[in-house]
mmCIF file of C-alpha atoms in Angstrom:
data_model
loop_
_atom_site.group_PDB
_atom_site.id
_atom_site.type_symbol
_atom_site.label_atom_id
_atom_site.label_comp_id
_atom_site.label_asym_id
_atom_site.label_seq_id
_atom_site.Cartn_x
_atom_site.Cartn_y
_atom_site.Cartn_z
ATOM 1 C CA UNK I 21 0.000 0.000 0.000
ATOM 2 C CA UNK I 22 1.270 3.538 -0.756
ATOM 3 C CA UNK I 23 2.299 5.629 2.248
ATOM 4 C CA UNK I 24 0.540 8.746 0.959
ATOM 5 C CA UNK I 25 -2.269 7.601 -1.391
ATOM 6 C CA UNK I 26 -3.996 10.030 -3.722
ATOM 7 C CA UNK I 27 -7.111 7.849 -3.876
ATOM 8 C CA UNK I 28 -9.285 7.040 -0.883
ATOM 9 C CA UNK I 29 -12.629 5.246 -0.320
ATOM 10 C CA UNK I 30 -14.463 8.544 -0.885
ATOM 11 C CA UNK I 31 -13.271 8.348 -4.500
ATOM 12 C CA UNK I 32 -15.273 5.133 -4.978
ATOM 13 C CA UNK I 33 -18.835 4.429 -6.051
ATOM 14 C CA UNK I 34 -19.990 0.823 -5.727
ATOM 15 C CA UNK I 35 -22.578 -0.542 -8.164
ATOM 16 C CA UNK I 36 -24.501 -3.703 -7.256
ATOM 17 C CA UNK I 37 -26.626 -5.229 -10.043
ATOM 18 C CA UNK I 38 -29.276 -7.394 -8.366
ATOM 19 C CA UNK I 39 -32.163 -9.521 -9.553
ATOM 20 C CA UNK I 40 -34.269 -9.828 -6.417
ATOM 21 C CA UNK I 41 -33.498 -6.426 -4.916
ATOM 22 C CA UNK I 42 -33.807 -7.667 -1.330
ATOM 23 C CA UNK I 43 -33.107 -10.624 0.940
ATOM 24 C CA UNK I 44 -30.805 -11.467 3.816
ATOM 25 C CA UNK I 45 -27.763 -12.138 1.637
ATOM 26 C CA UNK I 46 -28.078 -8.808 -0.177
ATOM 27 C CA UNK I 47 -28.555 -7.038 3.143
ATOM 28 C CA UNK I 48 -25.297 -8.552 4.422
ATOM 29 C CA UNK I 49 -23.532 -7.637 1.176
ATOM 30 C CA UNK I 50 -24.542 -3.977 1.345
ATOM 31 C CA UNK I 51 -23.657 -3.708 5.024
ATOM 32 C CA UNK I 52 -20.171 -5.096 4.409
ATOM 33 C CA UNK I 53 -19.702 -2.651 1.519
ATOM 34 C CA UNK I 54 -20.961 0.348 3.491
ATOM 35 C CA UNK I 55 -18.491 -0.573 6.254
ATOM 36 C CA UNK I 56 -15.637 0.254 3.841
ATOM 37 C CA UNK I 57 -16.996 3.845 3.625
ATOM 38 C CA UNK I 58 -17.309 4.404 -0.146
ATOM 39 C CA UNK I 59 -18.745 7.664 -1.458
ATOM 40 C CA UNK I 60 -21.937 5.976 -2.678
ATOM 41 C CA UNK I 61 -23.564 2.580 -3.259
ATOM 42 C CA UNK I 62 -25.961 2.197 -6.198
ATOM 43 C CA UNK I 63 -28.239 -0.849 -6.166
ATOM 44 C CA UNK I 64 -29.658 -1.541 -9.626
ATOM 45 C CA UNK I 65 -32.528 -4.001 -9.753
ATOM 46 C CA UNK I 66 -35.463 -4.613 -12.134
ATOM 47 C CA UNK I 67 -38.583 -2.467 -12.055
ATOM 48 C CA UNK I 68 -40.716 -5.338 -10.756
ATOM 49 C CA UNK I 69 -38.510 -5.505 -7.638
ATOM 50 C CA UNK I 70 -37.852 -1.786 -7.152
ATOM 51 C CA UNK I 71 -40.325 -1.387 -4.299
ATOM 52 C CA UNK I 72 -38.746 -4.301 -2.423
ATOM 53 C CA UNK I 73 -35.324 -2.717 -2.944
ATOM 54 C CA UNK I 74 -36.559 0.582 -1.540
ATOM 55 C CA UNK I 75 -37.880 -1.189 1.557
ATOM 56 C CA UNK I 76 -34.444 -2.754 1.962
ATOM 57 C CA UNK I 77 -32.818 0.680 1.661
ATOM 58 C CA UNK I 78 -35.206 2.017 4.289
ATOM 59 C CA UNK I 79 -34.149 -0.764 6.647
ATOM 60 C CA UNK I 80 -30.481 0.122 6.125
ATOM 61 C CA UNK I 81 -31.248 3.850 6.513
ATOM 62 C CA UNK I 82 -28.033 4.972 4.833
ATOM 63 C CA UNK I 83 -27.829 8.228 2.892
ATOM 64 C CA UNK I 84 -25.120 6.636 0.745
ATOM 65 C CA UNK I 85 -27.454 4.015 -0.770
ATOM 66 C CA UNK I 86 -29.333 4.787 -4.006
ATOM 67 C CA UNK I 87 -31.846 2.599 -5.828
ATOM 68 C CA UNK I 88 -32.129 2.410 -9.632
ATOM 69 C CA UNK I 89 -33.972 -0.021 -11.872
ATOM 70 C CA UNK I 90 -34.227 -1.301 -15.432
ATOM 71 C CA UNK I 91 -37.081 -3.048 -17.188
ATOM 72 C CA UNK I 92 -35.356 -6.367 -17.937
ATOM 73 C CA UNK I 93 -32.979 -8.413 -15.820
ATOM 74 C CA UNK I 94 -29.658 -8.049 -17.624
ATOM 75 C CA UNK I 95 -26.393 -7.273 -15.869
ATOM 76 C CA UNK I 96 -24.909 -5.215 -18.721
ATOM 77 C CA UNK I 97 -27.990 -3.009 -18.899
ATOM 78 C CA UNK I 98 -28.053 -2.648 -15.133
ATOM 79 C CA UNK I 99 -24.408 -1.570 -15.126
ATOM 80 C CA UNK I 100 -24.983 0.934 -17.938
ATOM 81 C CA UNK I 101 -27.988 2.323 -16.074
ATOM 82 C CA UNK I 102 -25.781 3.232 -13.100
ATOM 83 C CA UNK I 103 -22.667 4.501 -14.879
ATOM 84 C CA UNK I 104 -24.016 7.994 -15.800
ATOM 85 C CA UNK I 105 -24.923 8.529 -12.121
ATOM 86 C CA UNK I 106 -21.351 8.020 -10.925
ATOM 87 C CA UNK I 107 -19.450 11.100 -9.763
ATOM 88 C CA UNK I 108 -16.262 9.500 -8.434
ATOM 89 C CA UNK I 109 -12.936 8.645 -10.061
ATOM 90 C CA UNK I 110 -13.307 4.916 -9.421
ATOM 91 C CA UNK I 111 -16.233 2.549 -9.924
ATOM 92 C CA UNK I 112 -16.438 -0.841 -8.242
ATOM 93 C CA UNK I 113 -18.912 -3.434 -9.487
ATOM 94 C CA UNK I 114 -19.934 -6.083 -6.958
ATOM 95 C CA UNK I 115 -22.256 -9.076 -7.082
ATOM 96 C CA UNK I 116 -25.171 -9.190 -4.670
ATOM 97 C CA UNK I 117 -23.853 -12.254 -2.804
ATOM 98 C CA UNK I 118 -20.362 -11.134 -1.755
ATOM 99 C CA UNK I 119 -18.996 -10.109 1.616
ATOM 100 C CA UNK I 120 -16.211 -7.540 1.756
ATOM 101 C CA UNK I 121 -13.485 -7.206 4.385
ATOM 102 C CA UNK I 122 -13.266 -3.728 5.876
ATOM 103 C CA UNK I 123 -9.745 -3.391 4.423
ATOM 104 C CA UNK I 124 -10.717 -4.004 0.788
ATOM 105 C CA UNK I 125 -10.905 -0.552 -0.814
ATOM 106 C CA UNK I 126 -7.384 0.717 0.022
ATOM 107 C CA UNK I 127 -5.983 -2.465 -1.516
ATOM 108 C CA UNK I 128 -8.111 -2.145 -4.647
ATOM 109 C CA UNK I 129 -7.201 1.514 -5.057
ATOM 110 C CA UNK I 130 -3.442 1.001 -4.638
ATOM 111 C CA UNK I 131 -2.709 -0.126 -8.233
ATOM 112 C CA UNK I 132 -4.871 2.719 -9.594
ATOM 113 C CA UNK I 133 -2.413 5.223 -8.129
ATOM 114 C CA UNK I 134 -0.523 4.446 -11.345
ATOM 115 C CA UNK I 135 -2.402 6.086 -14.226
ATOM 116 C CA UNK I 136 -1.421 3.239 -16.546
ATOM 117 C CA UNK I 137 -3.785 0.871 -14.726
ATOM 118 C CA UNK I 138 -7.459 0.755 -15.631
ATOM 119 C CA UNK I 139 -8.837 -2.205 -13.675
ATOM 120 C CA UNK I 140 -8.162 -4.173 -10.472
ATOM 121 C CA UNK I 141 -9.428 -7.632 -9.495
ATOM 122 C CA UNK I 142 -9.694 -9.276 -6.087
ATOM 123 C CA UNK I 143 -8.904 -12.535 -4.374
ATOM 124 C CA UNK I 144 -11.984 -14.743 -3.819
ATOM 125 C CA UNK I 145 -12.877 -17.452 -1.348
ATOM 126 C CA UNK I 146 -16.006 -19.503 -0.800
ATOM 127 C CA UNK I 147 -18.170 -18.698 2.194
ATOM 128 C CA UNK I 148 -18.478 -22.117 3.819
ATOM 129 C CA UNK I 149 -21.779 -23.203 5.377
ATOM 130 C CA UNK I 150 -21.843 -23.566 9.152
ATOM 131 C CA UNK I 151 -23.375 -27.046 9.354
ATOM 132 C CA UNK I 152 -23.493 -28.587 5.880
ATOM 133 C CA UNK I 153 -24.741 -32.091 5.206
ATOM 134 C CA UNK I 154 -22.408 -34.474 3.388
ATOM 135 C CA UNK I 155 -23.804 -33.616 -0.054
ATOM 136 C CA UNK I 156 -23.462 -29.865 0.537
ATOM 137 C CA UNK I 157 -19.938 -30.403 1.789
ATOM 138 C CA UNK I 158 -18.907 -32.215 -1.406
ATOM 139 C CA UNK I 159 -20.428 -29.603 -3.717
ATOM 140 C CA UNK I 160 -18.988 -26.757 -1.636
ATOM 141 C CA UNK I 161 -15.602 -28.472 -1.720
ATOM 142 C CA UNK I 162 -15.682 -28.494 -5.533
ATOM 143 C CA UNK I 163 -16.734 -24.843 -5.571
ATOM 144 C CA UNK I 164 -13.951 -23.875 -3.173
ATOM 145 C CA UNK I 165 -11.403 -25.638 -5.388
ATOM 146 C CA UNK I 166 -12.727 -23.781 -8.431
ATOM 147 C CA UNK I 167 -12.023 -20.456 -6.717
ATOM 148 C CA UNK I 168 -8.663 -21.702 -5.401
ATOM 149 C CA UNK I 169 -7.579 -22.714 -8.888
ATOM 150 C CA UNK I 170 -8.721 -19.389 -10.286
ATOM 151 C CA UNK I 171 -6.828 -17.433 -7.619
ATOM 152 C CA UNK I 172 -3.682 -19.403 -8.446
ATOM 153 C CA UNK I 173 -4.040 -18.754 -12.188
ATOM 154 C CA UNK I 174 -4.648 -15.042 -11.660
ATOM 155 C CA UNK I 175 -1.735 -14.585 -9.251
ATOM 156 C CA UNK I 176 0.738 -16.565 -11.374
ATOM 157 C CA UNK I 177 -0.225 -14.880 -14.659
ATOM 158 C CA UNK I 178 -0.057 -11.454 -13.037
ATOM 159 C CA UNK I 179 3.432 -12.243 -11.741
ATOM 160 C CA UNK I 180 4.681 -13.603 -15.065
ATOM 161 C CA UNK I 181 3.445 -11.020 -17.580
ATOM 162 C CA UNK I 182 0.739 -8.846 -16.002
ATOM 163 C CA UNK I 183 -2.036 -10.822 -17.680
ATOM 164 C CA UNK I 184 -5.300 -12.176 -16.338
ATOM 165 C CA UNK I 185 -7.881 -14.533 -17.815
ATOM 166 C CA UNK I 186 -10.657 -12.240 -16.589
ATOM 167 C CA UNK I 187 -11.254 -9.505 -14.023
ATOM 168 C CA UNK I 188 -14.095 -11.281 -12.248
ATOM 169 C CA UNK I 189 -17.266 -9.252 -11.859
ATOM 170 C CA UNK I 190 -17.824 -10.579 -8.344
ATOM 171 C CA UNK I 191 -15.843 -7.533 -7.185
ATOM 172 C CA UNK I 192 -13.780 -5.432 -9.577
ATOM 173 C CA UNK I 193 -12.655 -1.786 -9.787
ATOM 174 C CA UNK I 194 -12.344 0.384 -12.913
ATOM 175 C CA UNK I 195 -11.493 3.978 -13.647
ATOM 176 C CA UNK I 196 -14.820 5.703 -14.169
ATOM 177 C CA UNK I 197 -13.442 7.663 -17.128
ATOM 178 C CA UNK I 198 -13.091 4.383 -19.053
ATOM 179 C CA UNK I 199 -16.705 3.401 -18.388
ATOM 180 C CA UNK I 200 -18.005 6.842 -19.377
ATOM 181 C CA UNK I 201 -16.328 6.699 -22.790
ATOM 182 C CA UNK I 202 -19.027 6.733 -25.487
ATOM 183 C CA UNK I 203 -17.199 4.175 -27.604
ATOM 184 C CA UNK I 204 -17.013 1.810 -24.638
ATOM 185 C CA UNK I 205 -20.730 2.144 -23.946
ATOM 186 C CA UNK I 206 -21.587 1.538 -27.603
ATOM 187 C CA UNK I 207 -19.460 -1.605 -27.818
ATOM 188 C CA UNK I 208 -20.491 -2.839 -24.370
ATOM 189 C CA UNK I 209 -24.166 -2.695 -25.242
ATOM 190 C CA UNK I 210 -23.800 -3.949 -28.837
ATOM 191 C CA UNK I 211 -21.260 -6.764 -28.671
ATOM 192 C CA UNK I 212 -21.669 -9.343 -31.426
ATOM 193 C CA UNK I 213 -20.952 -13.057 -31.358
ATOM 194 C CA UNK I 214 -20.180 -14.906 -34.603
ATOM 195 C CA UNK I 215 -21.701 -12.034 -36.547
ATOM 196 C CA UNK I 216 -25.133 -13.542 -35.884
ATOM 197 C CA UNK I 217 -26.013 -12.692 -32.300
ATOM 198 C CA UNK I 218 -26.020 -9.654 -30.048
ATOM 199 C CA UNK I 219 -24.340 -10.799 -26.839
ATOM 200 C CA UNK I 220 -25.541 -9.326 -23.546
ATOM 201 C CA UNK I 221 -23.790 -11.812 -21.245
ATOM 202 C CA UNK I 222 -20.123 -12.182 -20.209
ATOM 203 C CA UNK I 223 -19.817 -8.550 -19.068
ATOM 204 C CA UNK I 224 -16.581 -8.999 -17.085
ATOM 205 C CA UNK I 225 -14.880 -10.798 -19.964
ATOM 206 C CA UNK I 226 -15.767 -7.982 -22.338
ATOM 207 C CA UNK I 227 -14.396 -5.253 -20.065
ATOM 208 C CA UNK I 228 -11.175 -7.194 -19.459
ATOM 209 C CA UNK I 229 -10.635 -7.547 -23.209
ATOM 210 C CA UNK I 230 -11.472 -3.870 -23.705
ATOM 211 C CA UNK I 231 -8.809 -2.773 -21.220
ATOM 212 C CA UNK I 232 -6.164 -4.982 -22.828
ATOM 213 C CA UNK I 233 -7.027 -3.915 -26.384
ATOM 214 C CA UNK I 234 -6.935 -0.216 -25.398
ATOM 215 C CA UNK I 235 -3.540 -0.309 -23.725
ATOM 216 C CA UNK I 236 -4.778 -0.238 -20.133
ATOM 217 C CA UNK I 237 -2.894 -2.343 -17.616
ATOM 218 C CA UNK I 238 -4.804 -4.589 -15.253
ATOM 219 C CA UNK I 239 -3.934 -5.683 -11.734
ATOM 220 C CA UNK I 240 -4.939 -8.341 -9.235
ATOM 221 C CA UNK I 241 -4.635 -8.110 -5.464
ATOM 222 C CA UNK I 242 -3.797 -11.574 -4.124
ATOM 223 C CA UNK I 243 -3.831 -10.720 -0.438
ATOM 224 C CA UNK I 244 -5.914 -11.614 2.619
ATOM 225 C CA UNK I 245 -6.827 -7.945 3.086
ATOM 226 C CA UNK I 246 -8.349 -7.944 -0.409
ATOM 227 C CA UNK I 247 -10.157 -11.268 -0.095
ATOM 228 C CA UNK I 248 -13.848 -11.308 -0.972
ATOM 229 C CA UNK I 249 -16.158 -14.060 0.260
ATOM 230 C CA UNK I 250 -18.758 -15.320 -2.188
ATOM 231 C CA UNK I 251 -21.353 -18.065 -2.533
ATOM 232 C CA UNK I 252 -21.651 -20.877 -5.057
ATOM 233 C CA UNK I 253 -24.275 -23.568 -5.408
ATOM 234 C CA UNK I 254 -23.869 -26.404 -2.893
ATOM 235 C CA UNK I 255 -26.095 -28.828 -4.791
ATOM 236 C CA UNK I 256 -26.201 -30.331 -8.300
ATOM 237 C CA UNK I 257 -26.938 -26.851 -9.704
ATOM 238 C CA UNK I 258 -23.203 -26.292 -9.349
ATOM 239 C CA UNK I 259 -22.847 -28.286 -12.577
ATOM 240 C CA UNK I 260 -25.012 -25.699 -14.350
ATOM 241 C CA UNK I 261 -22.775 -22.958 -12.997
ATOM 242 C CA UNK I 262 -19.740 -24.802 -14.372
ATOM 243 C CA UNK I 263 -21.465 -25.119 -17.745
ATOM 244 C CA UNK I 264 -22.236 -21.386 -17.839
ATOM 245 C CA UNK I 265 -18.654 -20.477 -16.873
ATOM 246 C CA UNK I 266 -17.269 -22.851 -19.497
ATOM 247 C CA UNK I 267 -19.404 -21.336 -22.268
ATOM 248 C CA UNK I 268 -18.295 -17.872 -21.212
ATOM 249 C CA UNK I 269 -14.631 -18.942 -21.281
ATOM 250 C CA UNK I 270 -15.012 -20.437 -24.741
ATOM 251 C CA UNK I 271 -16.625 -17.309 -26.171
ATOM 252 C CA UNK I 272 -14.210 -14.860 -24.586
ATOM 253 C CA UNK I 273 -10.970 -16.805 -25.063
ATOM 254 C CA UNK I 274 -11.732 -17.543 -28.716
ATOM 255 C CA UNK I 275 -12.271 -13.815 -29.200
ATOM 256 C CA UNK I 276 -9.023 -12.943 -27.397
ATOM 257 C CA UNK I 277 -6.967 -15.537 -29.267
ATOM 258 C CA UNK I 278 -8.255 -15.240 -32.809
ATOM 259 C CA UNK I 279 -10.028 -11.886 -33.137
ATOM 260 C CA UNK I 280 -8.471 -9.298 -30.820
ATOM 261 C CA UNK I 281 -5.082 -11.105 -30.710
ATOM 262 C CA UNK I 282 -3.495 -8.513 -28.394
ATOM 263 C CA UNK I 283 -2.664 -11.145 -25.788
ATOM 264 C CA UNK I 284 -0.192 -12.961 -28.064
ATOM 265 C CA UNK I 285 2.165 -9.975 -27.876
ATOM 266 C CA UNK I 286 1.418 -8.454 -24.490
ATOM 267 C CA UNK I 287 0.611 -11.554 -22.401
ATOM 268 C CA UNK I 288 2.566 -14.503 -23.848
ATOM 269 C CA UNK I 289 2.678 -16.530 -20.642
ATOM 270 C CA UNK I 290 -1.018 -15.992 -19.908
ATOM 271 C CA UNK I 291 -1.781 -16.971 -23.499
ATOM 272 C CA UNK I 292 0.079 -20.255 -23.033
ATOM 273 C CA UNK I 293 -1.001 -21.015 -19.466
ATOM 274 C CA UNK I 294 -4.659 -19.956 -19.528
ATOM 275 C CA UNK I 295 -6.099 -18.915 -22.880
ATOM 276 C CA UNK I 296 -4.796 -21.792 -24.992
ATOM 277 C CA UNK I 297 -5.894 -24.371 -22.431
ATOM 278 C CA UNK I 298 -9.466 -23.610 -23.438
ATOM 279 C CA UNK I 299 -8.890 -25.337 -26.751
ATOM 280 C CA UNK I 300 -6.034 -27.685 -25.833
ATOM 281 C CA UNK I 301 -6.595 -28.968 -22.297
ATOM 282 C CA UNK I 302 -8.650 -32.172 -22.136
ATOM 283 C CA UNK I 303 -7.464 -33.973 -18.992
ATOM 284 C CA UNK I 304 -8.870 -37.431 -19.657
ATOM 285 C CA UNK I 305 -7.557 -37.559 -23.219
ATOM 286 C CA UNK I 306 -4.056 -36.300 -22.450
ATOM 287 C CA UNK I 307 -3.621 -38.432 -19.319
ATOM 288 C CA UNK I 308 -4.715 -41.512 -21.250
ATOM 289 C CA UNK I 309 -2.252 -40.718 -24.046
ATOM 290 C CA UNK I 310 0.592 -40.087 -21.586
ATOM 291 C CA UNK I 311 0.138 -43.457 -19.917
ATOM 292 C CA UNK I 312 -0.407 -45.293 -23.201
ATOM 293 C CA UNK I 313 2.680 -43.797 -24.801
ATOM 294 C CA UNK I 314 4.757 -44.504 -21.719
ATOM 295 C CA UNK I 315 3.711 -48.165 -21.655
ATOM 296 C CA UNK I 316 4.473 -48.442 -25.360
ATOM 297 C CA UNK I 317 7.898 -46.864 -24.901
ATOM 298 C CA UNK I 318 8.776 -49.016 -21.894
ATOM 299 C CA UNK I 319 7.969 -52.392 -23.431
ATOM 300 C CA UNK I 320 11.664 -53.310 -23.593
ATOM 301 C CA UNK I 321 12.340 -52.360 -19.941
ATOM 302 C CA UNK I 322 12.474 -54.813 -17.097
ATOM 303 C CA UNK I 323 9.302 -55.201 -15.076
ATOM 304 C CA UNK I 324 10.779 -53.396 -12.052
ATOM 305 C CA UNK I 325 12.013 -50.454 -14.114
ATOM 306 C CA UNK I 326 8.697 -50.209 -15.929
ATOM 307 C CA UNK I 327 6.744 -50.120 -12.677
ATOM 308 C CA UNK I 328 9.148 -47.592 -11.170
ATOM 309 C CA UNK I 329 8.816 -45.338 -14.203
ATOM 310 C CA UNK I 330 5.031 -45.648 -14.127
ATOM 311 C CA UNK I 331 5.004 -44.663 -10.455
ATOM 312 C CA UNK I 332 7.127 -41.587 -11.220
ATOM 313 C CA UNK I 333 4.821 -40.623 -14.087
ATOM 314 C CA UNK I 334 1.710 -41.095 -11.931
ATOM 315 C CA UNK I 335 3.305 -39.027 -9.152
ATOM 316 C CA UNK I 336 4.136 -36.224 -11.556
ATOM 317 C CA UNK I 337 0.571 -36.250 -12.934
ATOM 318 C CA UNK I 338 -0.810 -36.122 -9.406
ATOM 319 C CA UNK I 339 1.430 -33.229 -8.337
ATOM 320 C CA UNK I 340 0.546 -31.259 -11.456
ATOM 321 C CA UNK I 341 -3.117 -31.405 -10.410
ATOM 322 C CA UNK I 342 -2.479 -30.907 -6.696
ATOM 323 C CA UNK I 343 -0.072 -27.957 -6.479
ATOM 324 C CA UNK I 344 -2.618 -25.313 -7.492
ATOM 325 C CA UNK I 345 -4.898 -26.495 -4.706
ATOM 326 C CA UNK I 346 -2.331 -26.828 -1.922
ATOM 327 C CA UNK I 347 -3.411 -23.562 -0.281
ATOM 328 C CA UNK I 348 -6.920 -24.923 0.228
ATOM 329 C CA UNK I 349 -5.673 -28.113 1.882
ATOM 330 C CA UNK I 350 -3.400 -26.115 4.177
ATOM 331 C CA UNK I 351 -6.409 -24.112 5.370
ATOM 332 C CA UNK I 352 -8.758 -27.103 5.508
ATOM 333 C CA UNK I 353 -6.651 -30.269 5.963
ATOM 334 C CA UNK I 354 -9.745 -32.422 6.547
ATOM 335 C CA UNK I 355 -10.736 -31.809 2.919
ATOM 336 C CA UNK I 356 -7.760 -33.920 1.849
ATOM 337 C CA UNK I 357 -10.068 -36.904 2.363
ATOM 338 C CA UNK I 358 -12.148 -35.601 -0.544
ATOM 339 C CA UNK I 359 -9.189 -35.468 -2.923
ATOM 340 C CA UNK I 360 -10.422 -38.433 -5.030
ATOM 341 C CA UNK I 361 -13.643 -36.500 -5.631
ATOM 342 C CA UNK I 362 -11.723 -33.576 -7.113
ATOM 343 C CA UNK I 363 -9.655 -35.869 -9.361
ATOM 344 C CA UNK I 364 -12.784 -37.587 -10.684
ATOM 345 C CA UNK I 365 -14.507 -34.220 -11.190
ATOM 346 C CA UNK I 366 -11.471 -32.919 -13.085
ATOM 347 C CA UNK I 367 -11.975 -35.658 -15.672
ATOM 348 C CA UNK I 368 -15.765 -35.247 -15.658
ATOM 349 C CA UNK I 369 -15.386 -31.524 -16.270
ATOM 350 C CA UNK I 370 -14.015 -32.380 -19.712
ATOM 351 C CA UNK I 371 -17.516 -33.570 -20.626
ATOM 352 C CA UNK I 372 -18.971 -30.282 -19.364
ATOM 353 C CA UNK I 373 -16.397 -28.371 -21.391
ATOM 354 C CA UNK I 374 -17.146 -30.403 -24.519
ATOM 355 C CA UNK I 375 -20.889 -29.845 -24.177
ATOM 356 C CA UNK I 376 -20.290 -26.128 -23.593
ATOM 357 C CA UNK I 377 -18.234 -25.960 -26.790
ATOM 358 C CA UNK I 378 -21.198 -27.360 -28.720
ATOM 359 C CA UNK I 379 -23.726 -24.923 -27.211
ATOM 360 C CA UNK I 380 -22.042 -21.515 -27.235
ATOM 361 C CA UNK I 381 -25.230 -19.782 -28.337
ATOM 362 C CA UNK I 382 -26.838 -20.673 -24.972
ATOM 363 C CA UNK I 383 -26.585 -18.169 -22.105
ATOM 364 C CA UNK I 384 -29.031 -19.607 -19.569
ATOM 365 C CA UNK I 385 -28.020 -19.718 -15.924
ATOM 366 C CA UNK I 386 -30.215 -22.599 -14.818
ATOM 367 C CA UNK I 387 -29.013 -22.196 -11.244
ATOM 368 C CA UNK I 388 -30.862 -19.159 -9.881
ATOM 369 C CA UNK I 389 -34.581 -18.543 -9.569
ATOM 370 C CA UNK I 390 -35.802 -15.874 -11.987
ATOM 371 C CA UNK I 391 -32.376 -15.437 -13.592
ATOM 372 C CA UNK I 392 -33.550 -16.822 -16.932
ATOM 373 C CA UNK I 393 -36.853 -14.950 -17.242
ATOM 374 C CA UNK I 394 -35.217 -12.619 -19.789
ATOM 375 C CA UNK I 395 -32.638 -15.094 -21.095
ATOM 376 C CA UNK I 396 -33.604 -14.475 -24.737
ATOM 377 C CA UNK I 397 -32.291 -10.938 -24.283
ATOM 378 C CA UNK I 398 -28.762 -12.145 -23.385
ATOM 379 C CA UNK I 399 -28.108 -13.470 -26.883
ATOM 380 C CA UNK I 400 -30.494 -12.565 -29.687
ATOM 381 C CA UNK I 401 -30.164 -12.744 -33.468
ATOM 382 C CA UNK I 402 -29.194 -9.592 -35.304
ATOM 383 C CA UNK I 403 -30.935 -8.512 -38.497
ATOM 384 C CA UNK I 404 -29.602 -9.612 -41.893
ATOM 385 C CA UNK I 405 -28.798 -6.031 -42.822
ATOM 386 C CA UNK I 406 -26.888 -5.587 -39.589
ATOM 387 C CA UNK I 407 -25.012 -8.851 -40.220
ATOM 388 C CA UNK I 408 -23.821 -7.586 -43.616
ATOM 389 C CA UNK I 409 -22.573 -4.333 -42.095
ATOM 390 C CA UNK I 410 -20.892 -6.245 -39.275
ATOM 391 C CA UNK I 411 -19.085 -8.614 -41.656
ATOM 392 C CA UNK I 412 -17.797 -5.656 -43.662
ATOM 393 C CA UNK I 413 -16.600 -3.845 -40.553
ATOM 394 C CA UNK I 414 -14.975 -6.797 -38.790
ATOM 395 C CA UNK I 415 -13.583 -8.698 -41.801
ATOM 396 C CA UNK I 416 -14.372 -12.077 -40.321
ATOM 397 C CA UNK I 417 -13.728 -11.426 -36.618
ATOM 398 C CA UNK I 418 -15.791 -13.323 -34.099
ATOM 399 C CA UNK I 419 -17.029 -10.326 -32.116
ATOM 400 C CA UNK I 420 -17.257 -6.547 -31.921
#
């Protein structure tokens, strides 16, 4: 942290897009955010829930909390609704199910002291249930490992070349001047996918790509003082979350790799370690080929040497899957008993990834009540005339 910072929490407006507009979890989220003393908090819900949101605001009785609404439930539109109302230098977007530490804002603002930086991401951990049953514990364990793996990828890529796969929208800070740019707003609200659809999902992926393509550096605060708690599904709906995340990764990483292409030059390690794995990493296939090729190569070895070599190969494969998750097992050593579950799920996730690849025009959540009422708005066909203009402008690019 800088000794004499130019930015302080009063330079921050927090925007919370919310579907329900009320509830105990949202109440806890807003209270934790208000405890960091930002200049203002703007809750953006849908018009059908605006009255419930205003009752929530009355319960909180904070002059810093404002309520806005849009007609349809769509996170991009909710974000755009709030942006013109922002008067501060920094805007933080937060999901309605996160809990902030009181120390968060100084850590998020620190990288923005450097004018070259346009966005800052945060460390994320799962909020564990107090008394989960065995099924909830298994699903929560898989969710916690997902966040652990993501934190590792973000921290390592940031260290290597300043890259990130995505500034997660769970809690992320941007310079307000970037969001107020008319060109940004136009592209953000009119993103195209495959020249056939208008895409209104994947908001955090879009903004991350925008920063990279416009020469803005991004940062990630991998520190306990900047650690946000969040919730994930602790039931079979977690699989639907994984499917939605996988589709989003496919769409965004294909765009970054083959349309924008800025990452090849500016983030070579991140391109290799994160972006290319979208198209190249299939755990079950590669592990099968590794073992098969080893056994074929070692046919002339003695039985003892062949078994020793196989044990070394298996150990290396295990460590390669385990190292990213070591931090979780240090914090929760009892979860080591569930390690076989994570290995099996790692292979099973390849099926999820393959299905996602074949259904990239689907944007449904499937894991949250009411979240898909306006799903058709997230990805809708564009007119033929617009498609012709888009093809001329983009010369075959996948998006924008």
